[in-house]
Coordinates of C-alpha atoms in Angstrom, one line a residue:
X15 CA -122.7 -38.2 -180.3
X16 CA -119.7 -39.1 -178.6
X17 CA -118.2 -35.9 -177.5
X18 CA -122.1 -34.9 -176.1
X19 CA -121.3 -37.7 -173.5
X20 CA -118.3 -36.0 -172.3
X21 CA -119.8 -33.4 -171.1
X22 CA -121.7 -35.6 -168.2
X23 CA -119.4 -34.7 -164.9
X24 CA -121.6 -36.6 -162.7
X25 CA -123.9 -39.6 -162.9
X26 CA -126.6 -39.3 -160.3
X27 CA -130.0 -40.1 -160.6
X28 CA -130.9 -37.1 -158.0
X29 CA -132.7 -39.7 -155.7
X30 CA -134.7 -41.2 -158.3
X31 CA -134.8 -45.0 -158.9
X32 CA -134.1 -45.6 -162.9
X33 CA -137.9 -46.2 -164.5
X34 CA -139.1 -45.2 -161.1
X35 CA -140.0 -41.6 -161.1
X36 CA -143.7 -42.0 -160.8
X37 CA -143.5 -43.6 -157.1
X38 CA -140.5 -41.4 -156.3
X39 CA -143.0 -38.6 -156.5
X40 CA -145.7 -40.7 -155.3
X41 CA -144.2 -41.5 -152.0
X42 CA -142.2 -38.5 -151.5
X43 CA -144.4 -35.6 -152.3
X44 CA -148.0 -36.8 -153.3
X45 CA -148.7 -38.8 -150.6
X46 CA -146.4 -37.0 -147.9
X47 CA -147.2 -33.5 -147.6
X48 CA -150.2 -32.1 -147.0
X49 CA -149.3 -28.2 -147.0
X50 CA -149.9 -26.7 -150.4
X51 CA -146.9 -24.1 -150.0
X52 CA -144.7 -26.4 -148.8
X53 CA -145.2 -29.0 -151.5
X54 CA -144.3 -25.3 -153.9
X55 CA -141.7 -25.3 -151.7
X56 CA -140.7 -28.5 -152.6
X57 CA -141.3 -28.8 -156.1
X58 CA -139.0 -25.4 -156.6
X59 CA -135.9 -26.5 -154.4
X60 CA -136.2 -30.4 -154.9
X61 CA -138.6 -32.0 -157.5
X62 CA -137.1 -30.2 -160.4
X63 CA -133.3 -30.7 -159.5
X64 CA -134.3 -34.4 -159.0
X65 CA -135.8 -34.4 -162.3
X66 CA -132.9 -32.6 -164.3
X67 CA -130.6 -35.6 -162.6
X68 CA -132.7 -38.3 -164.1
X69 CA -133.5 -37.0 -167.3
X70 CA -129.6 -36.4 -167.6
X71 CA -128.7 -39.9 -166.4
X72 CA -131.5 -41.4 -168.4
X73 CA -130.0 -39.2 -171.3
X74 CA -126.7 -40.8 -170.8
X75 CA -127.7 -44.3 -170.5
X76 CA -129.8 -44.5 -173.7
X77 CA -127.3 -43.0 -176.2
X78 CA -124.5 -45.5 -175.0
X79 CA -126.3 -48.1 -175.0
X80 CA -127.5 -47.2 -179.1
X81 CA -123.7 -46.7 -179.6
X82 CA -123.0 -50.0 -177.5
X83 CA -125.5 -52.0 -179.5
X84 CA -124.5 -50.5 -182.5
X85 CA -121.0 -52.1 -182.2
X86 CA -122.2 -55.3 -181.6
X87 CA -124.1 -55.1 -185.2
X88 CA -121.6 -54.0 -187.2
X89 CA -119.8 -57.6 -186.3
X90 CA -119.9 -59.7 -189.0
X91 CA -121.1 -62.5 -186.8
X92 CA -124.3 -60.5 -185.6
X93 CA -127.6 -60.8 -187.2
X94 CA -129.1 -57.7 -186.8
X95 CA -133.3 -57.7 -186.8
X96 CA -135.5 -56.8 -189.3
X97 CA -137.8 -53.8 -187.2
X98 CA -138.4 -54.0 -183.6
X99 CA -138.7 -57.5 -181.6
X100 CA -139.5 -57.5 -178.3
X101 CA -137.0 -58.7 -176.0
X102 CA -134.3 -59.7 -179.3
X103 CA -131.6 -56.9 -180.1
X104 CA -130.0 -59.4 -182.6
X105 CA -128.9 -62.9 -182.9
X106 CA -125.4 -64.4 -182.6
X107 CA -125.0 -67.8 -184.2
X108 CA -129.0 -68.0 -184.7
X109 CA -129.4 -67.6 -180.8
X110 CA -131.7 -64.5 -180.3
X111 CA -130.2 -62.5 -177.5
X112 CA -131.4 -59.0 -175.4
X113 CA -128.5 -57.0 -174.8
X114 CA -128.4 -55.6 -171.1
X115 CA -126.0 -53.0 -170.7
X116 CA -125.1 -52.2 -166.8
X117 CA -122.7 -52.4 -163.7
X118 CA -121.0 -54.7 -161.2
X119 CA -124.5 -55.2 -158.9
X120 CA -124.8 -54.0 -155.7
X121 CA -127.1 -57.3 -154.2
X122 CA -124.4 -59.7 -155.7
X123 CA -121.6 -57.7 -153.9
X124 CA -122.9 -58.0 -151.0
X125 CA -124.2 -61.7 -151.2
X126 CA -120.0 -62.4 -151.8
X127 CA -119.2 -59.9 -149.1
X128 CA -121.9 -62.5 -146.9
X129 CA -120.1 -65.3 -147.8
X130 CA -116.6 -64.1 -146.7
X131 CA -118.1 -63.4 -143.6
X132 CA -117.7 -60.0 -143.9
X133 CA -119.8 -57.0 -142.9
X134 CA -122.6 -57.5 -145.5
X135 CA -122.8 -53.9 -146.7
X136 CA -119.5 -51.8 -148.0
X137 CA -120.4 -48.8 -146.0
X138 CA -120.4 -50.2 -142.6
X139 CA -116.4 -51.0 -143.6
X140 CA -115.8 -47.3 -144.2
X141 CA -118.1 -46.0 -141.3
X142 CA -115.6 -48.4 -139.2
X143 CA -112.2 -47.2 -140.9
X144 CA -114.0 -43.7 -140.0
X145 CA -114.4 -43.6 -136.9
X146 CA -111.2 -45.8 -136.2
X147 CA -109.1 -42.9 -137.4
X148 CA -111.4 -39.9 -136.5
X149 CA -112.7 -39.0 -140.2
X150 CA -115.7 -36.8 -139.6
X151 CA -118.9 -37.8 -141.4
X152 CA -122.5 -36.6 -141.8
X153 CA -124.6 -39.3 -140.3
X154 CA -127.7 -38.1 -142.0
X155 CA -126.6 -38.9 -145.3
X156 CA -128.1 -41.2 -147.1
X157 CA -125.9 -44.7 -147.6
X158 CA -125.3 -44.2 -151.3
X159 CA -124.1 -40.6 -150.6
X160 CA -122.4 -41.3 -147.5
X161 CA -120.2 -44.0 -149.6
X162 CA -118.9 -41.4 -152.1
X163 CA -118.5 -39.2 -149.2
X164 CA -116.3 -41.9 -147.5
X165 CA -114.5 -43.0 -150.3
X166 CA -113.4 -39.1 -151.2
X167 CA -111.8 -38.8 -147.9
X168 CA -110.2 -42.3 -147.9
X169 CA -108.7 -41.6 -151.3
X170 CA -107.5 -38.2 -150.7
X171 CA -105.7 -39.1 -147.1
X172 CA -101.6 -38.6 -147.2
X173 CA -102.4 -40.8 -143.8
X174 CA -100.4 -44.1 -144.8
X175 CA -102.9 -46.3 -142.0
X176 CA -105.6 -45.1 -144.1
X177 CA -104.5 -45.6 -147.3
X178 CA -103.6 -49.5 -146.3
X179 CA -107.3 -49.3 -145.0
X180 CA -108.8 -48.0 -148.1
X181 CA -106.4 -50.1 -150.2
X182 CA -107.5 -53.4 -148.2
X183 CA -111.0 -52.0 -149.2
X184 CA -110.4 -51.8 -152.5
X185 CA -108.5 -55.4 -153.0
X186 CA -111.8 -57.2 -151.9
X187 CA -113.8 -55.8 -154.3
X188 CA -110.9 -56.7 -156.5
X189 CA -111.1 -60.3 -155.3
X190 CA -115.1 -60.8 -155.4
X191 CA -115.2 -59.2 -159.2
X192 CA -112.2 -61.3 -160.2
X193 CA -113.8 -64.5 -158.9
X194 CA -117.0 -63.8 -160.5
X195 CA -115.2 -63.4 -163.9
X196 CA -114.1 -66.6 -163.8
X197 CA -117.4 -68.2 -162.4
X198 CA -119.9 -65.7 -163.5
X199 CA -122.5 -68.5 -163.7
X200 CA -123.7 -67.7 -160.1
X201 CA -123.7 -63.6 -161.1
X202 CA -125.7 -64.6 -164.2
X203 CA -128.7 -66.7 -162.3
X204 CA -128.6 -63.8 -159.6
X205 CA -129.3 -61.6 -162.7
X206 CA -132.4 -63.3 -163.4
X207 CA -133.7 -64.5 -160.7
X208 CA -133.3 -61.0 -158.4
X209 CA -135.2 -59.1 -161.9
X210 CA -138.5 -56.9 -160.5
X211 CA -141.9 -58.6 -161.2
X212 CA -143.1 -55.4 -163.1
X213 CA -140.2 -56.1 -165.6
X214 CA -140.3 -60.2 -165.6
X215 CA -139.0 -62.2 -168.8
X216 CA -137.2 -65.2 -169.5
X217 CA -135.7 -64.3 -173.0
X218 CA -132.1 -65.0 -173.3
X219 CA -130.0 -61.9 -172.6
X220 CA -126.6 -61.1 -172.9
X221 CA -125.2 -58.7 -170.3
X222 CA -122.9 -56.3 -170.7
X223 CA -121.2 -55.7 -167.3
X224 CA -118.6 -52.6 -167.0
X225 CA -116.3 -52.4 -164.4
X226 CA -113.8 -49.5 -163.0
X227 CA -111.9 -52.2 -160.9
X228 CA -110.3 -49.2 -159.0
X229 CA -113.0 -47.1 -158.6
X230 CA -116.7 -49.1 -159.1
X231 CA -118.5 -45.7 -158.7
X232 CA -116.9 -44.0 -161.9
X233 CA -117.5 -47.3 -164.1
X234 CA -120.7 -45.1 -165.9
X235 CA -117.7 -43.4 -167.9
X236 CA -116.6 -46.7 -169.7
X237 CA -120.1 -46.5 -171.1
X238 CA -118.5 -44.1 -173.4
X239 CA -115.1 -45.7 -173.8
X240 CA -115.6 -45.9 -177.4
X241 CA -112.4 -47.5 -177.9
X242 CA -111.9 -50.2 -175.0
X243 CA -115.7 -51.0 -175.8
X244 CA -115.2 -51.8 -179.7
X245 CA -111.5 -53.6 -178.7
X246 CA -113.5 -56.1 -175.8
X247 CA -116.5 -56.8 -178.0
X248 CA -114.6 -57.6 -181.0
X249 CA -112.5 -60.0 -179.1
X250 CA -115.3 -61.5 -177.6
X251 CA -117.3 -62.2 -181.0
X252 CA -114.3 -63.1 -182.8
X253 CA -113.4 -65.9 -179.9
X254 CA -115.9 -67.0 -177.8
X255 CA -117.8 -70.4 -178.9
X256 CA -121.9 -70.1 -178.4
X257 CA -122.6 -73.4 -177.0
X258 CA -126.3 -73.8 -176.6
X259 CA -125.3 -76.3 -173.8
X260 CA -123.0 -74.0 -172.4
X261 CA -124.8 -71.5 -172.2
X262 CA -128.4 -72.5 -170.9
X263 CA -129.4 -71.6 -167.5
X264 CA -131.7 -72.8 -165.1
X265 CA -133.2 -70.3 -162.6
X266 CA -135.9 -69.7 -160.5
X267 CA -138.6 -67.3 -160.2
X268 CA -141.9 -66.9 -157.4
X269 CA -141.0 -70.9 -157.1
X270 CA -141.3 -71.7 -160.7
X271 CA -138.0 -72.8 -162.8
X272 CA -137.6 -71.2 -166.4
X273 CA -134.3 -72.1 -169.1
X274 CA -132.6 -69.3 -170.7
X275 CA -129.3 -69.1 -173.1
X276 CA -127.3 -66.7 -171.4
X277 CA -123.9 -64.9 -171.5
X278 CA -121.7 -62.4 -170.0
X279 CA -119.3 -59.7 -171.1
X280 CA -117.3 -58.1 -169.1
X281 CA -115.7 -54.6 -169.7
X282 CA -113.2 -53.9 -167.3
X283 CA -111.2 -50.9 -166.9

């Protein structure tokens, strides 16, 4: 399964919000255009290339997360289930636990950006750096794209001023994700607490966070580091004490307080 993975280039959801197609579509097409050869229009040069993204990424982020999970139960320490329980992947030390497999998040960036006093969102940085040294831009992109966009031309600058500016760039990131590894209590009760209401549970989870400390936009392709993933869980099952006291959690949710044994692994790269 492994070398079918290496033959993603690009991880892009094409617009689409993971587990969010049906409003996508809702909002964008259903509801918006009222021209029937338009919305043809539409559907040929957009919908499909859209869906052909998602299915891809969606693709991508269910086999490594089998293959993640899959390591985890080959531990000697795991537990695995017996059939399907909802919300319990396996146990560790009798402690059920959901594995969630995902990335550095966005929000909680930008909550530690806000607390440095910084420009809250990572774009409005490079927009700055941009204009301050006359890097053209399109201004209609989307921030997401606009960011990669950015990024690219910071990165590939022979400019020494810009590559102190993207380099500066770079160490805060450095300095927020290094922080939180060390205190990731705060990360963890953002976890839960900033969860949608569709998708609401307390069960105790265990997070799997990868991180391309260089690059946070290519960390997707540790998701297939077979070999730094089997290396970081091992170490972390063969050392790390489960503490129910340690690791229980108190968060909030709509104003009403829940308890959950939680943990966090990070993969970093």
């Amino acid at each position: 399964m492994l070398r079918e993975l290496y033959k993603l280039r690009v991880f892009d959801w094409g617009g689409i919000h993971e587990n969010d197609i049906n409003k996508y579509l809702v909002d964008n097409y259903i509801k918006k255009i009222t021209n029937y050869d338009n919305l043809i229009e539409k559907v040929d040069n957009e919908i499909l290339h859209s869906l052909k993204s998602f299915v891809l990424c969606s693709w991508y982020n269910n086999w490594t997360s089998i293959i993640i999970e899959d390591i985890f139960k080959d531990h000697h320490r795991i537990l695995p289930t017996v059939g399907q329980i909802k919300q319990v992947d396996f146990f560790i030390d009798n402690i059920p636990f959901d594995l969630k497999v995902t990335y550095f998040p966005k929000g909680f960036m930008e909550n530690k950006r806000r607390a440095r006093q910084l420009k809250i969102k990572e774009i409005s940085d490079l927009k700055e750096g941009a204009k301050k040294f006359s890097i053209p831009f399109d201004k209609t992109r989307n921030d997401n794209d606009l960011l990669i966009d950015l990024i690219t031309a910071f990165t590939e600058s022979s400019n020494q001023d810009i590559q102190d500016f993207y380099n500066n760039f770079v160490k805060i990131r450095k300095d927020i994700i290094n922080e939180t590894v060390q205190q990731p209590h705060e990360l963890l009760r953002w976890l839960y607490e900033q969860q949608g209401s569709q998708r609401f549970d307390a069960s105790n989870r265990l997070f799997l966070i990868v991180v391309d400390t260089n690059s946070l936009e290519d960390s997707w392709k540790i998701k297939r580091d077979y070999t730094l993933l089997k290396e970081k869980i091992e170490e972390y099952l063969n050392t790390r004490s489960f503490n129910k006291d340690k690791l229980l959690l108190t968060w909030s949710f709509n104003n009403n307080k829940y308890q959950s044994y939680a943990d966090v692994l990070f993969i970093l790269k």
